[in-house]
Tab-separated table of C-alpha atoms in Angstrom:
chain	number	residue	atom	x	y	z
A	293	UNK	CA	-53.068	40.485	42.670
A	294	UNK	CA	-51.795	43.234	40.293
A	295	UNK	CA	-48.227	41.415	40.084
A	296	UNK	CA	-49.950	38.095	39.293
A	297	UNK	CA	-51.887	39.648	36.718
A	298	UNK	CA	-48.932	41.374	35.211
A	299	UNK	CA	-46.834	38.056	35.200
A	300	UNK	CA	-49.789	36.309	33.542
A	301	UNK	CA	-50.018	39.150	30.647
A	302	UNK	CA	-46.266	38.826	30.224
A	303	UNK	CA	-46.297	35.039	29.785
A	304	UNK	CA	-49.297	35.315	27.376
A	305	UNK	CA	-47.357	37.820	25.127
A	306	UNK	CA	-44.191	35.567	25.397
A	307	UNK	CA	-46.178	32.466	24.333
A	308	UNK	CA	-47.832	34.458	21.281
A	309	UNK	CA	-44.212	35.554	20.141
A	310	UNK	CA	-43.025	31.961	20.279
A	311	UNK	CA	-46.189	30.758	18.271
A	312	UNK	CA	-45.489	33.335	15.585
A	313	UNK	CA	-41.865	32.386	15.206
A	314	UNK	CA	-42.755	28.741	15.101
A	315	UNK	CA	-45.121	29.406	12.110
A	316	UNK	CA	-41.875	30.686	10.404
A	317	UNK	CA	-40.782	27.003	10.076
A	318	UNK	CA	-43.684	26.032	7.740
A	319	UNK	CA	-42.737	26.294	4.058
A	320	UNK	CA	-44.868	28.551	1.958
A	321	UNK	CA	-46.390	30.364	4.975
A	322	UNK	CA	-45.200	33.202	7.228
A	323	UNK	CA	-41.654	34.805	7.050
A	324	UNK	CA	-39.224	34.619	4.399
A	325	UNK	CA	-36.776	31.420	4.089
A	326	UNK	CA	-33.990	33.735	5.410
A	327	UNK	CA	-35.596	33.448	8.738
A	328	UNK	CA	-36.137	29.748	8.637
A	329	UNK	CA	-34.335	28.381	11.782
A	330	UNK	CA	-32.360	25.027	10.939
A	331	UNK	CA	-31.754	22.517	13.738
A	332	UNK	CA	-28.874	20.174	13.795
A	333	UNK	CA	-29.155	16.499	14.110
A	334	UNK	CA	-26.138	14.162	14.559
A	335	UNK	CA	-26.487	10.542	14.531
A	336	UNK	CA	-25.005	8.615	17.509
A	337	UNK	CA	-21.640	7.054	16.495
A	338	UNK	CA	-21.432	9.116	13.171
A	339	UNK	CA	-18.099	10.377	14.610
A	340	UNK	CA	-15.895	9.706	17.730
A	341	UNK	CA	-17.374	11.408	20.997
A	342	UNK	CA	-13.980	13.530	21.331
A	343	UNK	CA	-14.993	15.180	17.695
A	344	UNK	CA	-18.646	15.378	18.209
A	345	UNK	CA	-18.541	18.799	19.582
A	346	UNK	CA	-16.442	20.204	16.892
A	347	UNK	CA	-18.868	18.753	14.315
A	348	UNK	CA	-21.776	20.325	16.097
A	349	UNK	CA	-20.145	23.798	16.260
A	350	UNK	CA	-19.198	23.527	12.716
A	351	UNK	CA	-22.787	22.839	11.628
A	352	UNK	CA	-24.132	25.528	13.932
A	353	UNK	CA	-21.609	27.943	12.133
A	354	UNK	CA	-22.955	26.679	8.773
A	355	UNK	CA	-26.446	27.414	9.889
A	356	UNK	CA	-26.037	30.674	11.545
A	357	UNK	CA	-23.576	31.985	8.796
A	358	UNK	CA	-26.556	31.520	6.425
A	359	UNK	CA	-29.440	32.345	8.594
A	360	UNK	CA	-30.575	31.058	11.920
A	361	UNK	CA	-29.684	27.936	13.817
A	362	UNK	CA	-32.047	26.332	16.239
A	363	UNK	CA	-30.312	24.967	19.408
A	364	UNK	CA	-33.278	22.970	20.337
A	365	UNK	CA	-34.078	19.448	19.482
A	366	UNK	CA	-37.613	19.888	18.126
A	367	UNK	CA	-36.801	21.853	14.912
A	368	UNK	CA	-38.857	20.807	11.733
A	369	UNK	CA	-36.111	21.655	9.463
A	370	UNK	CA	-32.957	19.898	10.174
A	371	UNK	CA	-29.219	19.972	8.907
A	372	UNK	CA	-27.983	16.350	9.009
A	373	UNK	CA	-24.301	15.281	8.362
A	374	UNK	CA	-23.450	11.963	6.871
A	375	UNK	CA	-19.763	10.742	6.840
A	376	UNK	CA	-18.127	8.083	4.891
A	377	UNK	CA	-14.433	7.000	5.338
A	378	UNK	CA	-13.025	7.199	1.840
A	379	UNK	CA	-9.450	6.369	2.950
A	380	UNK	CA	-7.803	5.463	6.040
A	381	UNK	CA	-4.031	4.817	6.648
A	382	UNK	CA	-2.168	3.873	9.800
A	383	UNK	CA	1.474	4.751	9.559
A	384	UNK	CA	4.107	3.104	11.807
A	385	UNK	CA	6.068	6.352	12.078
A	386	UNK	CA	7.254	7.729	15.314
A	387	UNK	CA	4.908	8.818	16.705
A	388	UNK	CA	1.936	6.744	14.984
A	389	UNK	CA	0.090	8.771	12.298
A	390	UNK	CA	-3.425	8.146	11.268
A	391	UNK	CA	-4.324	9.690	7.986
A	392	UNK	CA	-8.178	10.016	7.278
A	393	UNK	CA	-9.975	11.025	4.115
A	394	UNK	CA	-13.644	11.606	4.736
A	395	UNK	CA	-16.550	12.405	2.459
A	396	UNK	CA	-18.913	14.659	4.373
A	397	UNK	CA	-22.495	15.165	3.087
A	398	UNK	CA	-24.704	17.554	4.411
A	399	UNK	CA	-28.401	17.200	3.967
A	400	UNK	CA	-31.255	19.524	4.701
A	401	UNK	CA	-34.316	17.816	5.298
A	402	UNK	CA	-37.896	18.097	6.988
A	403	UNK	CA	-38.098	15.962	10.003
A	404	UNK	CA	-42.018	15.791	9.893
A	405	UNK	CA	-42.533	14.659	6.250
A	406	UNK	CA	-39.051	13.029	6.002
A	407	UNK	CA	-38.301	14.994	2.626
A	408	UNK	CA	-34.845	16.028	1.712
A	409	UNK	CA	-34.474	19.279	-0.054
A	410	UNK	CA	-30.851	19.591	-0.529
A	411	UNK	CA	-27.464	17.770	-0.223
A	412	UNK	CA	-23.791	18.750	-0.528
A	413	UNK	CA	-20.825	16.406	-0.545
A	414	UNK	CA	-17.274	17.424	0.027
A	415	UNK	CA	-14.022	15.801	0.921
A	416	UNK	CA	-11.967	16.514	4.151
A	417	UNK	CA	-8.705	15.141	5.031
A	418	UNK	CA	-7.011	15.161	8.446
A	419	UNK	CA	-3.805	13.536	10.056
A	420	UNK	CA	-3.437	12.789	13.963
A	421	UNK	CA	-1.664	10.879	16.394
A	422	UNK	CA	-4.862	8.787	16.875
A	423	UNK	CA	-8.249	8.359	15.188
A	424	UNK	CA	-10.029	10.827	17.337
A	425	UNK	CA	-7.408	13.557	16.419
A	426	UNK	CA	-7.450	12.679	12.897
A	427	UNK	CA	-11.256	13.215	12.893
A	428	UNK	CA	-10.888	16.634	14.843
A	429	UNK	CA	-8.025	17.772	12.278
A	430	UNK	CA	-10.309	16.668	9.337
A	431	UNK	CA	-13.521	18.190	10.662
A	432	UNK	CA	-11.668	21.443	11.660
A	433	UNK	CA	-11.208	22.120	7.883
A	434	UNK	CA	-15.046	22.287	7.157
A	435	UNK	CA	-15.435	26.102	6.327
A	436	UNK	CA	-18.825	27.585	6.725
A	437	UNK	CA	-17.965	30.316	4.401
A	438	UNK	CA	-17.208	28.076	1.576
A	439	UNK	CA	-19.261	29.036	-1.411
A	440	UNK	CA	-20.393	25.601	-2.208
A	441	UNK	CA	-21.842	25.426	1.300
A	442	UNK	CA	-23.458	28.726	1.288
A	443	UNK	CA	-25.163	27.933	-2.031
A	444	UNK	CA	-26.276	24.560	-0.530
A	445	UNK	CA	-27.890	26.135	2.460
A	446	UNK	CA	-29.766	28.777	0.284
A	447	UNK	CA	-31.198	26.246	-2.147
A	448	UNK	CA	-32.343	24.053	0.695
A	449	UNK	CA	-34.092	27.153	2.173
A	450	UNK	CA	-35.570	28.184	-1.045
A	451	UNK	CA	-37.228	24.644	-1.589
B	215	UNK	CA	54.336	41.307	2.626
B	216	UNK	CA	53.328	39.911	-0.665
B	217	UNK	CA	54.101	36.288	0.819
B	218	UNK	CA	51.736	36.871	3.646
B	219	UNK	CA	49.072	37.994	1.197
B	220	UNK	CA	49.437	35.050	-0.964
B	221	UNK	CA	49.178	32.713	2.090
B	222	UNK	CA	46.168	34.402	3.400
B	223	UNK	CA	44.553	34.331	-0.142
B	224	UNK	CA	45.129	30.713	-0.289
B	225	UNK	CA	43.863	29.925	3.198
B	226	UNK	CA	40.674	31.935	2.512
B	227	UNK	CA	40.308	29.903	-0.818
B	228	UNK	CA	40.786	26.571	1.082
B	229	UNK	CA	38.370	27.441	3.697
B	230	UNK	CA	35.730	28.533	1.141
B	231	UNK	CA	36.223	25.244	-0.874
B	232	UNK	CA	35.923	23.268	2.267
B	233	UNK	CA	32.756	25.117	3.512
B	234	UNK	CA	30.903	25.053	0.118
B	235	UNK	CA	32.272	21.646	-0.947
B	236	UNK	CA	30.708	19.502	1.865
B	237	UNK	CA	28.119	16.815	0.631
B	238	UNK	CA	24.841	16.547	2.368
B	239	UNK	CA	25.368	13.718	4.875
B	240	UNK	CA	22.701	11.277	5.495
B	241	UNK	CA	21.526	10.906	9.000
B	242	UNK	CA	21.480	7.720	10.908
B	243	UNK	CA	18.975	6.460	13.710
B	244	UNK	CA	18.584	3.069	15.455
B	245	UNK	CA	15.119	1.786	15.712
B	246	UNK	CA	13.724	-1.159	17.359
B	247	UNK	CA	12.238	-3.509	14.658
B	248	UNK	CA	8.381	-4.126	14.193
B	249	UNK	CA	9.103	-7.784	15.161
B	250	UNK	CA	10.456	-6.794	18.603
B	251	UNK	CA	7.858	-4.228	19.310
B	252	UNK	CA	4.963	-6.830	18.473
B	253	UNK	CA	6.710	-9.612	20.544
B	254	UNK	CA	6.872	-7.213	23.650
B	255	UNK	CA	3.268	-5.853	23.233
B	256	UNK	CA	4.634	-2.337	22.430
B	257	UNK	CA	1.780	-1.795	19.593
B	258	UNK	CA	-1.435	-0.015	18.944
B	259	UNK	CA	-4.152	-1.923	17.146
B	260	UNK	CA	-6.386	-0.090	14.674
B	261	UNK	CA	-9.206	-1.244	12.497
B	262	UNK	CA	-7.907	-0.255	8.853
B	263	UNK	CA	-11.443	-0.338	7.185
B	264	UNK	CA	-12.048	-4.039	8.125
B	265	UNK	CA	-8.520	-5.292	8.664
B	266	UNK	CA	-6.882	-5.454	12.225
B	267	UNK	CA	-3.536	-3.808	12.046
B	268	UNK	CA	-0.838	-3.618	14.630
B	269	UNK	CA	1.604	-0.619	14.476
B	270	UNK	CA	4.631	-0.262	16.752
B	271	UNK	CA	4.233	2.270	19.547
B	272	UNK	CA	7.866	3.373	19.936
B	273	UNK	CA	7.039	6.065	22.462
B	274	UNK	CA	5.491	3.367	24.802
B	275	UNK	CA	8.521	1.253	24.227
B	276	UNK	CA	11.121	3.828	25.278
B	277	UNK	CA	8.875	4.959	28.297
B	278	UNK	CA	8.285	1.504	29.695
B	279	UNK	CA	11.194	-0.781	28.832
B	280	UNK	CA	14.472	0.406	30.220
B	281	UNK	CA	16.220	-2.482	28.206
B	282	UNK	CA	15.387	-0.871	24.870
B	283	UNK	CA	17.060	2.339	26.183
B	284	UNK	CA	20.246	0.793	27.260
B	285	UNK	CA	20.527	-1.312	24.111
B	286	UNK	CA	20.117	1.638	21.730
B	287	UNK	CA	22.400	3.706	23.842
B	288	UNK	CA	25.139	1.046	23.591
B	289	UNK	CA	24.752	0.862	19.942
B	290	UNK	CA	24.699	4.702	19.515
B	291	UNK	CA	27.940	4.721	21.447
B	292	UNK	CA	29.626	2.090	19.400
B	293	UNK	CA	28.682	3.739	16.195
B	294	UNK	CA	29.750	7.261	17.465
B	295	UNK	CA	33.051	5.780	18.437
B	296	UNK	CA	33.659	4.717	14.797
B	297	UNK	CA	32.711	8.115	13.404
B	298	UNK	CA	28.973	7.598	12.822
B	299	UNK	CA	27.064	9.891	15.359
B	300	UNK	CA	23.426	8.852	15.305
B	301	UNK	CA	20.132	10.635	16.025
B	302	UNK	CA	18.480	9.412	19.064
B	303	UNK	CA	14.821	8.395	18.261
B	304	UNK	CA	13.441	8.964	21.694
B	305	UNK	CA	14.695	12.783	21.836
B	306	UNK	CA	13.429	13.046	18.188
B	307	UNK	CA	10.039	12.163	19.412
B	308	UNK	CA	10.050	14.511	22.274
B	309	UNK	CA	11.289	17.308	20.103
B	310	UNK	CA	8.465	16.645	17.793
B	311	UNK	CA	5.772	16.934	20.439
B	312	UNK	CA	7.428	20.111	21.913
B	313	UNK	CA	7.507	21.722	18.517
B	314	UNK	CA	3.868	20.567	17.806
B	315	UNK	CA	2.803	22.404	21.243
B	316	UNK	CA	4.725	25.330	20.439
B	317	UNK	CA	3.190	25.544	16.990
B	318	UNK	CA	-0.104	25.292	18.682
B	319	UNK	CA	0.406	28.159	20.916
B	320	UNK	CA	2.160	30.464	18.464
B	321	UNK	CA	0.180	33.394	17.576
B	322	UNK	CA	1.117	36.554	15.465
B	323	UNK	CA	0.586	40.152	16.867
B	324	UNK	CA	-2.491	40.275	14.362
B	325	UNK	CA	-4.034	37.091	15.699
B	326	UNK	CA	-2.850	34.670	13.079
B	327	UNK	CA	-1.779	31.068	13.885
B	328	UNK	CA	0.544	28.593	12.152
B	329	UNK	CA	-0.919	27.225	9.157
B	330	UNK	CA	-0.690	23.485	8.702
B	331	UNK	CA	-1.951	21.303	5.850
B	332	UNK	CA	-2.534	17.591	6.401
B	333	UNK	CA	0.695	17.111	4.638
B	334	UNK	CA	2.708	19.212	6.924
B	335	UNK	CA	1.090	17.403	9.738
B	336	UNK	CA	2.268	13.870	8.229
B	337	UNK	CA	5.699	15.259	7.921
B	338	UNK	CA	5.945	15.553	11.698
B	339	UNK	CA	7.580	12.112	12.398
B	340	UNK	CA	10.958	11.175	13.475
B	341	UNK	CA	13.172	10.708	10.253
B	342	UNK	CA	16.507	9.759	9.237
B	343	UNK	CA	18.131	8.988	5.859
B	344	UNK	CA	19.415	5.605	6.989
B	345	UNK	CA	17.395	3.383	9.552
B	346	UNK	CA	19.338	1.032	11.576
B	347	UNK	CA	16.773	-1.483	12.623
B	348	UNK	CA	17.625	-3.667	15.613
B	349	UNK	CA	16.125	-7.036	16.745
B	350	UNK	CA	17.319	-9.174	19.588
B	351	UNK	CA	16.031	-12.173	21.461
B	352	UNK	CA	17.070	-13.645	24.611
B	353	UNK	CA	18.040	-17.405	24.709
B	354	UNK	CA	17.645	-19.013	28.183
B	355	UNK	CA	19.448	-22.361	28.472
B	356	UNK	CA	19.370	-23.361	32.029
B	357	UNK	CA	20.876	-20.602	34.100
B	358	UNK	CA	22.805	-19.334	31.101
B	359	UNK	CA	21.632	-16.543	28.845
B	360	UNK	CA	22.702	-15.613	25.358
B	361	UNK	CA	21.475	-12.851	22.892
B	362	UNK	CA	20.659	-13.276	19.285
B	363	UNK	CA	20.700	-9.966	17.317
B	364	UNK	CA	20.026	-8.607	13.897
B	365	UNK	CA	21.056	-5.142	12.878
B	366	UNK	CA	20.084	-4.036	9.540
B	367	UNK	CA	21.139	-0.739	7.918
B	368	UNK	CA	18.324	0.545	5.486
B	369	UNK	CA	18.325	3.320	3.172
B	370	UNK	CA	14.949	5.159	3.930
B	371	UNK	CA	14.281	6.150	0.334
B	372	UNK	CA	15.468	3.271	-1.874
B	373	UNK	CA	14.725	0.652	0.973
B	374	UNK	CA	18.114	-1.068	0.157
B	375	UNK	CA	19.706	-2.942	2.993
B	376	UNK	CA	23.202	-1.240	2.887
B	377	UNK	CA	24.735	-2.981	5.996
B	378	UNK	CA	23.977	-5.926	8.064
B	379	UNK	CA	25.266	-7.689	11.181
B	380	UNK	CA	23.574	-10.821	12.766
B	381	UNK	CA	24.855	-13.309	15.279
B	382	UNK	CA	24.664	-14.814	18.674
B	383	UNK	CA	26.791	-13.821	21.711
B	384	UNK	CA	28.499	-16.110	24.087
B	385	UNK	CA	26.353	-17.623	26.933
B	386	UNK	CA	26.682	-16.080	30.205
B	387	UNK	CA	25.529	-16.722	33.854
B	388	UNK	CA	24.995	-13.185	35.055
B	389	UNK	CA	25.384	-10.388	32.591
B	390	UNK	CA	22.626	-8.005	31.898
B	391	UNK	CA	20.985	-7.843	28.433
B	392	UNK	CA	22.640	-4.674	27.321
B	393	UNK	CA	25.963	-6.028	28.217
B	394	UNK	CA	25.357	-9.339	26.643
B	395	UNK	CA	24.129	-7.433	23.419
B	396	UNK	CA	27.253	-5.249	23.412
B	397	UNK	CA	29.525	-8.145	23.675
B	398	UNK	CA	27.666	-10.060	20.829
B	399	UNK	CA	27.374	-6.906	18.532
B	400	UNK	CA	30.893	-5.772	19.206
B	401	UNK	CA	32.726	-8.423	17.148
B	402	UNK	CA	30.356	-7.680	14.261
B	403	UNK	CA	30.362	-3.769	14.656
B	404	UNK	CA	33.432	-3.250	12.487
B	405	UNK	CA	31.942	-5.110	9.460
B	406	UNK	CA	28.829	-3.268	9.821
B	407	UNK	CA	30.535	0.154	9.974
B	408	UNK	CA	32.687	-0.831	6.914
B	409	UNK	CA	29.605	-1.788	4.907
B	410	UNK	CA	28.296	1.698	5.825
B	411	UNK	CA	31.576	3.365	4.911
B	412	UNK	CA	31.495	1.350	1.498
B	413	UNK	CA	27.976	2.990	1.064
B	414	UNK	CA	29.360	6.456	1.585
B	415	UNK	CA	32.491	5.716	-0.680
B	416	UNK	CA	30.177	4.580	-3.316
B	417	UNK	CA	28.031	7.588	-3.005
B	418	UNK	CA	30.883	9.793	-3.226
B	419	UNK	CA	32.155	8.270	-6.406
B	420	UNK	CA	29.005	7.128	-8.316
B	421	UNK	CA	26.526	9.782	-6.923
B	422	UNK	CA	23.677	9.553	-4.627
B	423	UNK	CA	21.121	7.182	-5.374
B	424	UNK	CA	17.313	8.561	-5.415
B	425	UNK	CA	13.836	7.813	-6.221
B	426	UNK	CA	12.109	10.129	-8.688
B	427	UNK	CA	8.341	10.218	-9.162
B	428	UNK	CA	6.308	11.881	-11.684
B	429	UNK	CA	2.604	12.320	-11.164
B	430	UNK	CA	-0.113	14.318	-12.429
B	431	UNK	CA	-3.107	16.250	-11.079
B	432	UNK	CA	-6.497	14.844	-11.812
B	433	UNK	CA	-7.636	18.162	-13.030
B	434	UNK	CA	-4.867	18.317	-15.696
B	435	UNK	CA	-6.025	17.972	-19.187
B	436	UNK	CA	-2.660	16.680	-20.574
B	437	UNK	CA	-0.849	13.402	-19.973
B	438	UNK	CA	2.556	11.582	-20.363
B	439	UNK	CA	1.675	10.298	-23.610
B	440	UNK	CA	1.074	13.888	-25.176
B	441	UNK	CA	3.350	15.424	-27.584
B	442	UNK	CA	4.516	18.868	-27.170
B	443	UNK	CA	6.017	21.272	-29.806
B	444	UNK	CA	6.145	18.407	-32.326
B	445	UNK	CA	8.482	16.553	-30.232
B	446	UNK	CA	8.576	13.156	-28.521
B	447	UNK	CA	5.733	11.983	-25.968
B	448	UNK	CA	6.194	13.888	-22.652
B	449	UNK	CA	7.091	10.760	-20.759
B	450	UNK	CA	10.103	9.910	-23.106
B	451	UNK	CA	11.221	13.606	-22.914
B	452	UNK	CA	11.482	13.350	-19.266
B	453	UNK	CA	13.015	9.942	-19.300
B	454	UNK	CA	15.826	11.569	-21.658
B	455	UNK	CA	16.326	14.387	-19.216
B	456	UNK	CA	16.877	12.048	-16.324
B	457	UNK	CA	19.230	9.972	-18.549
B	458	UNK	CA	21.177	13.308	-19.631
B	459	UNK	CA	21.365	14.467	-16.024
B	460	UNK	CA	22.263	11.232	-13.958
B	461	UNK	CA	25.725	10.257	-13.179
B	462	UNK	CA	27.224	8.249	-15.946
B	463	UNK	CA	23.438	8.014	-17.289
B	464	UNK	CA	22.586	5.363	-14.363
B	465	UNK	CA	18.909	5.044	-13.811
B	466	UNK	CA	16.005	2.459	-14.019
B	467	UNK	CA	12.617	3.342	-15.261
B	468	UNK	CA	10.341	1.119	-13.032
B	469	UNK	CA	6.899	2.223	-13.969
B	470	UNK	CA	5.556	4.379	-16.844
B	471	UNK	CA	1.914	4.982	-17.650
B	472	UNK	CA	0.150	8.014	-19.099
B	473	UNK	CA	-0.536	9.410	-15.443
B	474	UNK	CA	2.823	8.476	-13.528
B	475	UNK	CA	6.610	7.450	-13.885
B	476	UNK	CA	8.780	5.759	-11.352
B	477	UNK	CA	12.470	6.016	-11.908
B	478	UNK	CA	14.602	3.985	-9.129
B	479	UNK	CA	18.430	3.860	-8.762
B	480	UNK	CA	18.732	7.291	-10.221
B	481	UNK	CA	22.399	8.454	-9.459
B	482	UNK	CA	22.550	12.125	-8.881
B	483	UNK	CA	25.699	14.172	-8.630
B	484	UNK	CA	26.442	15.235	-5.149
B	485	UNK	CA	27.190	18.940	-6.122
B	486	UNK	CA	25.835	21.213	-8.814
B	487	UNK	CA	27.818	23.278	-11.396
B	488	UNK	CA	28.486	25.984	-8.647
B	489	UNK	CA	30.075	23.257	-6.411
B	490	UNK	CA	26.987	23.563	-3.964
B	491	UNK	CA	25.763	20.301	-2.301
B	492	UNK	CA	22.511	19.044	-3.839
B	493	UNK	CA	19.895	16.525	-2.840
B	494	UNK	CA	16.900	15.123	-4.723
B	495	UNK	CA	14.688	18.196	-4.548
B	496	UNK	CA	17.394	20.433	-5.773
B	497	UNK	CA	18.349	17.933	-8.502
B	498	UNK	CA	14.749	17.917	-9.843
B	499	UNK	CA	14.262	21.657	-9.668
B	500	UNK	CA	15.916	21.922	-13.059
B	501	UNK	CA	13.613	19.372	-14.385
B	502	UNK	CA	10.645	21.373	-12.997
B	503	UNK	CA	11.750	24.474	-14.640
B	504	UNK	CA	12.576	22.745	-17.969
B	505	UNK	CA	8.888	21.519	-18.113
B	506	UNK	CA	7.665	24.855	-16.969
B	507	UNK	CA	9.321	26.629	-19.973
B	508	UNK	CA	8.383	26.471	-23.591
B	509	UNK	CA	7.406	24.369	-25.578
B	510	UNK	CA	6.060	22.478	-22.702
B	511	UNK	CA	4.528	25.400	-20.461
B	512	UNK	CA	3.379	22.657	-18.007
B	513	UNK	CA	2.956	24.229	-14.468
B	514	UNK	CA	4.120	21.666	-11.758
B	515	UNK	CA	4.772	21.281	-8.068
B	516	UNK	CA	7.901	19.765	-6.802
B	517	UNK	CA	7.492	17.746	-3.435
B	518	UNK	CA	10.275	16.114	-1.504
B	519	UNK	CA	10.910	13.415	0.957
B	520	UNK	CA	14.266	13.731	2.677
B	521	UNK	CA	17.499	13.718	0.670
B	522	UNK	CA	16.824	11.003	-1.476
B	523	UNK	CA	13.128	11.087	-2.962
B	524	UNK	CA	11.276	13.787	-4.831
B	525	UNK	CA	8.265	13.923	-6.926
B	526	UNK	CA	7.062	16.316	-9.614
B	527	UNK	CA	3.399	16.575	-10.029
B	528	UNK	CA	2.196	18.100	-13.423
B	529	UNK	CA	-0.682	20.319	-14.158
B	530	UNK	CA	-0.527	22.900	-11.180
B	531	UNK	CA	1.390	24.355	-8.533
């Protein structure tokens, strides 16, 4: 009986702790923006399957390098990438080379109110033996420590 | 004793001249033509932003079609016999892959990896200064077979066709395709290699023909129509430099805008003043230095593509 009571008490403390952390996601109340956790959302089909993991990892690195990233899918504040293919060349060299120039736009938004707080666009370029490898090569060059990216996350959190 | 010393000195000087005086020789490689690859299904299809493009997949052709190996091996052999050793495309592709794997694995003691920009990655392709493009088709007339072939020697930088051989072999009942092709090509091979030799002779006499491009970085404040130090416009200054430094002043200005210039058929000497062999990059290094110095003071970047193509990009390194 004592053990059940102890487990119940422990769970109660845990749930209260989670509630306090959740309140931190509401703008203007609770903890400072530095503690705001950003979730990652990547639209299906945005990048080839083979390069999706590297995209996710890069975005998590960006979020954690500048605060906290939320690995769950229910975050209110999210970091969303958009990718436009600016240029693509397929070269008949041996081996075949695919050259990609991508414009990556990162957006910080509120999933509940659909408000967007900050955006940042930059160009990345990659070369590979097929389209997937080109995407991987291009996305690998995204730097979480880039001054522009850090500024963008800071601005988004402040808003 | 003096005689031995004299002979020794002469011999040393001769060897030094031979070693330093060798021009940079173009490399040659036989490549199955795009038409042959498409006809036999050795292609990869890509959606190039709304346009379906088919690109030859040479690696798959070499792996799946023993005929192409035999045919290229025959041509390589015939060319080598005539003093033109060729690069083997299949080996070049394998070497590139092995180098790429080595680069991926290489790590310094401090944990650093090999740095590679997208341009570095793009350069990892099988290259030759002269591409010998080969197309062949088999004609079946009843039980008899004959081969049509087309062999084109193309300068990879100027895109000029420098040698050609086309023809049809004698029909045969039983011979295999490589043998038929070998029989068909052999009678034209001497003309083909003779054209190649003419190209080399012309190069030694009139200089190497190269392509020179001048471009500008988009964050540079100047352009090619600007005057420096009260002189002529920058574009004309560059054009005059090319004229003064090409063999017999031979070159063509193909394009000229405020942002770019293209010079074709620029004949450059094979050796510099110190009798060292030079190529397009070494030749343009002097122009790069000239533009970096007063009164221009334009920082610039010199990039190359093989022996015969180099570009100077103005505005930054």
